Amino acid sequence: MGSTGDHHVALIAFPFSTHAAPLFSLTTALATAAPSTTFSFINSARSNISLSKAISSVPSGVKIRVYDLSDGCPEGYIMPAHDPEEEVRLFLKVAVVNVRKAIEKAVEGSGGIRVSCIVSDAFIWFAGKMAEEMRVPWVALWTSGTYSLAAHMYTDFLRLKIGENALPSRANEPLDCIPYMSPLQVRELPEGVVFGNLDSVFARLLHRMAEALPSATAVALNTFQGLDPALDNELSKMFKLSLPIGPQHLLTQQPPEPADTYGCIQWLDTHAPATVVYISFGSIMSLSPPEAVEVAEGLEASGIPFIWSMKPAAQAQLPQGFLDRTRGRGMVVSWAPQLQVLGHSAVGAFVTHCGWNSIMESVTAGVPMICRPFIGDQRLNAGVLSRVWKIGVGFEGGVVTRETVEMALTEVLKEEGGRKMKERAGELREMAIRATQSGGSSSDNLDALVEVIRGY
Ligand code: UDP
């Protein structure tokens, strides 16, 4: 295949939580680097709406067509509130047929240019089979924590070594059956690997993904070389081509940050370096009401200035009078311009749910983290932050109380341990920046990915 305009890349998103945004920013980067190639981005209508800012800020001359994919919900269907997996189950039930239809539509929309490469979220494991049938390369993008990717890849081995019912008896054992995972513990694995419902929608999906990924032409990862050398080495043996292209938000164009509605940056400007804590649990997770009260009380007791990004419904759970008593010393906002907030010199700590995007953003800002993980890859990410990279801490005993909150804040913002974490975070920040600069490893890997999608 030549380098003319006969290339057509179909990109298939996993249309839930924050998965589609990194795939779209990668699409923009690839389309900018390969202007003669046609790009068709396939995602559910609902998820495409959430990307509308990014879609409308694609530079002119970049050829990306966006297609809606049915999400599998029958018309008028009301999602049961008690079953968060239901929408994923409905989507997956008809996804193969719907993705095929969307690809046909994309070929039609491009004036008949056949698809020459499929790029998908790694969760869309069946894209590999489609690519095989079409005899075209398949590139998978893994958007979550890289240690959790390794855990999913080793699922069969871990089940053999640890069993399929590992909690509570083996919870605190080290994962030393995989040498570079030995600082991490069994209980930190994603649910569905050796405990929890091994037959859940996600557990089955990730197991299929682990079987499929070794046949992918390339697997792109939101990390950077040097962060975890032993893990990099292992992943490069598992996959035909392992391409760390992170931190992705530094390497690829990001949609404009939301307006700073609450004046967070102006407020941070009035604070001394590394004195403020930023708190956010991402786009989905929230603290339980009693935990939110403990955090509020811990913040009050610590006297430390804060910005707390909190979903409006959760704000009602704050203790009575908390907002009045902390006015001037803290801000509770419904959504913060997180990249800018973390990048402000006044922010010295980040209380996080350990979502991978948040972690990469905090690493590139050189900000140590205080971890309150919930599900999926988050526990393993928290273990990596505190025991592998050593730029994070958990709450004492893993419980969020007024006392443990105050202790963690004091340790990170005021004590020697925190100073060391900040120093180490600063080193990782430098490494991340170097990797994404021209000639850096992530930048070179992105170029290599462009070659893959152009068929070289
Ligand atoms: N985010 C933000 N403002 C907020 C809360 C979150 O901009 O007030 C962004 C954050 O910068 C990150 C994303 O939302 O890019 C959260 O992604 P992550 O992977 O950390 O967690 P998820 O939402 O997928 O659980």
PDB file of C-alpha atoms and ligand atoms in Angstrom, residues 17-19 257-258 278 280-285 309-310 333-339 352-359 361 378, ligand 1:
ATOM      1  CA  SER A  17     -16.529   6.261  31.608  1.00  0.00           C
ATOM      2  CA  THR A  18     -13.429   8.184  30.419  1.00  0.00           C
ATOM      3  CA  HIS A  19     -12.362   5.615  27.789  1.00  0.00           C
ATOM      4  CA  GLU A 257     -10.016  23.093  29.488  1.00  0.00           C
ATOM      5  CA  PRO A 258     -13.467  23.942  30.838  1.00  0.00           C
ATOM      6  CA  TYR A 278      -6.741  19.266  45.696  1.00  0.00           C
ATOM      7  CA  SER A 280     -11.222  14.717  43.378  1.00  0.00           C
ATOM      8  CA  PHE A 281     -12.468  11.177  42.830  1.00  0.00           C
ATOM      9  CA  GLY A 282     -12.855  11.435  39.052  1.00  0.00           C
ATOM     10  CA  SER A 283     -15.895  11.464  36.832  1.00  0.00           C
ATOM     11  CA  ILE A 284     -17.758   8.486  38.343  1.00  0.00           C
ATOM     12  CA  MET A 285     -16.737   7.676  41.916  1.00  0.00           C
ATOM     13  CA  SER A 309     -14.180  18.836  43.259  1.00  0.00           C
ATOM     14  CA  MET A 310     -17.434  17.247  44.330  1.00  0.00           C
ATOM     15  CA  VAL A 333     -16.649  23.089  43.257  1.00  0.00           C
ATOM     16  CA  SER A 334     -18.743  20.836  40.991  1.00  0.00           C
ATOM     17  CA  TRP A 335     -15.928  20.440  38.438  1.00  0.00           C
ATOM     18  CA  ALA A 336     -12.391  21.814  38.457  1.00  0.00           C
ATOM     19  CA  PRO A 337     -10.020  22.508  35.553  1.00  0.00           C
ATOM     20  CA  GLN A 338      -7.901  19.660  36.933  1.00  0.00           C
ATOM     21  CA  LEU A 339      -4.884  19.924  34.638  1.00  0.00           C
ATOM     22  CA  THR A 352      -7.449  10.888  44.452  1.00  0.00           C
ATOM     23  CA  HIS A 353      -9.385   7.727  43.591  1.00  0.00           C
ATOM     24  CA  CYS A 354      -6.287   6.700  41.571  1.00  0.00           C
ATOM     25  CA  GLY A 355      -7.921   6.778  38.135  1.00  0.00           C
ATOM     26  CA  TRP A 356      -5.137   6.433  35.569  1.00  0.00           C
ATOM     27  CA  ASN A 357      -5.732   9.797  33.870  1.00  0.00           C
ATOM     28  CA  SER A 358      -5.614  11.565  37.221  1.00  0.00           C
ATOM     29  CA  ILE A 359      -2.392   9.754  38.098  1.00  0.00           C
ATOM     30  CA  GLU A 361      -1.823  14.272  35.277  1.00  0.00           C
ATOM     31  CA  GLN A 378      -7.451   1.794  41.219  1.00  0.00           C
TER      32      GLN A 378
HETATM   33  N1  UDP B   1     -11.500  15.836  35.897  1.00  0.00           N
HETATM   34  C1  UDP B   1     -11.541  17.210  35.748  1.00  0.00           C
HETATM   35  N2  UDP B   1     -12.144  17.950  36.735  1.00  0.00           N
HETATM   36  C2  UDP B   1     -12.696  17.403  37.828  1.00  0.00           C
HETATM   37  C3  UDP B   1     -12.637  15.998  37.995  1.00  0.00           C
HETATM   38  C4  UDP B   1     -12.024  15.239  37.008  1.00  0.00           C
HETATM   39  O1  UDP B   1     -11.049  17.762  34.762  1.00  0.00           O
HETATM   40  O2  UDP B   1     -13.223  18.158  38.662  1.00  0.00           O
HETATM   41  C5  UDP B   1     -10.867  15.025  34.829  1.00  0.00           C
HETATM   42  C6  UDP B   1      -9.434  14.673  35.164  1.00  0.00           C
HETATM   43  O3  UDP B   1      -8.552  15.702  34.755  1.00  0.00           O
HETATM   44  C7  UDP B   1      -9.215  13.363  34.420  1.00  0.00           C
HETATM   45  C8  UDP B   1     -10.629  12.759  34.328  1.00  0.00           C
HETATM   46  O4  UDP B   1     -11.536  13.797  34.684  1.00  0.00           O
HETATM   47  O5  UDP B   1      -8.719  13.619  33.119  1.00  0.00           O
HETATM   48  C9  UDP B   1     -10.812  11.612  35.286  1.00  0.00           C
HETATM   49  O6  UDP B   1     -10.181  10.497  34.739  1.00  0.00           O
HETATM   50  P1  UDP B   1      -9.614   9.334  35.627  1.00  0.00           P
HETATM   51  O7  UDP B   1      -9.029   8.300  34.726  1.00  0.00           O
HETATM   52  O8  UDP B   1      -8.716   9.862  36.657  1.00  0.00           O
HETATM   53  O9  UDP B   1     -10.863   8.783  36.408  1.00  0.00           O
HETATM   54  P2  UDP B   1     -12.326   8.246  35.926  1.00  0.00           P
HETATM   55  O10 UDP B   1     -13.179   9.435  35.795  1.00  0.00           O
HETATM   56  O11 UDP B   1     -12.121   7.496  34.636  1.00  0.00           O
HETATM   57  O12 UDP B   1     -12.723   7.368  37.066  1.00  0.00           O
END
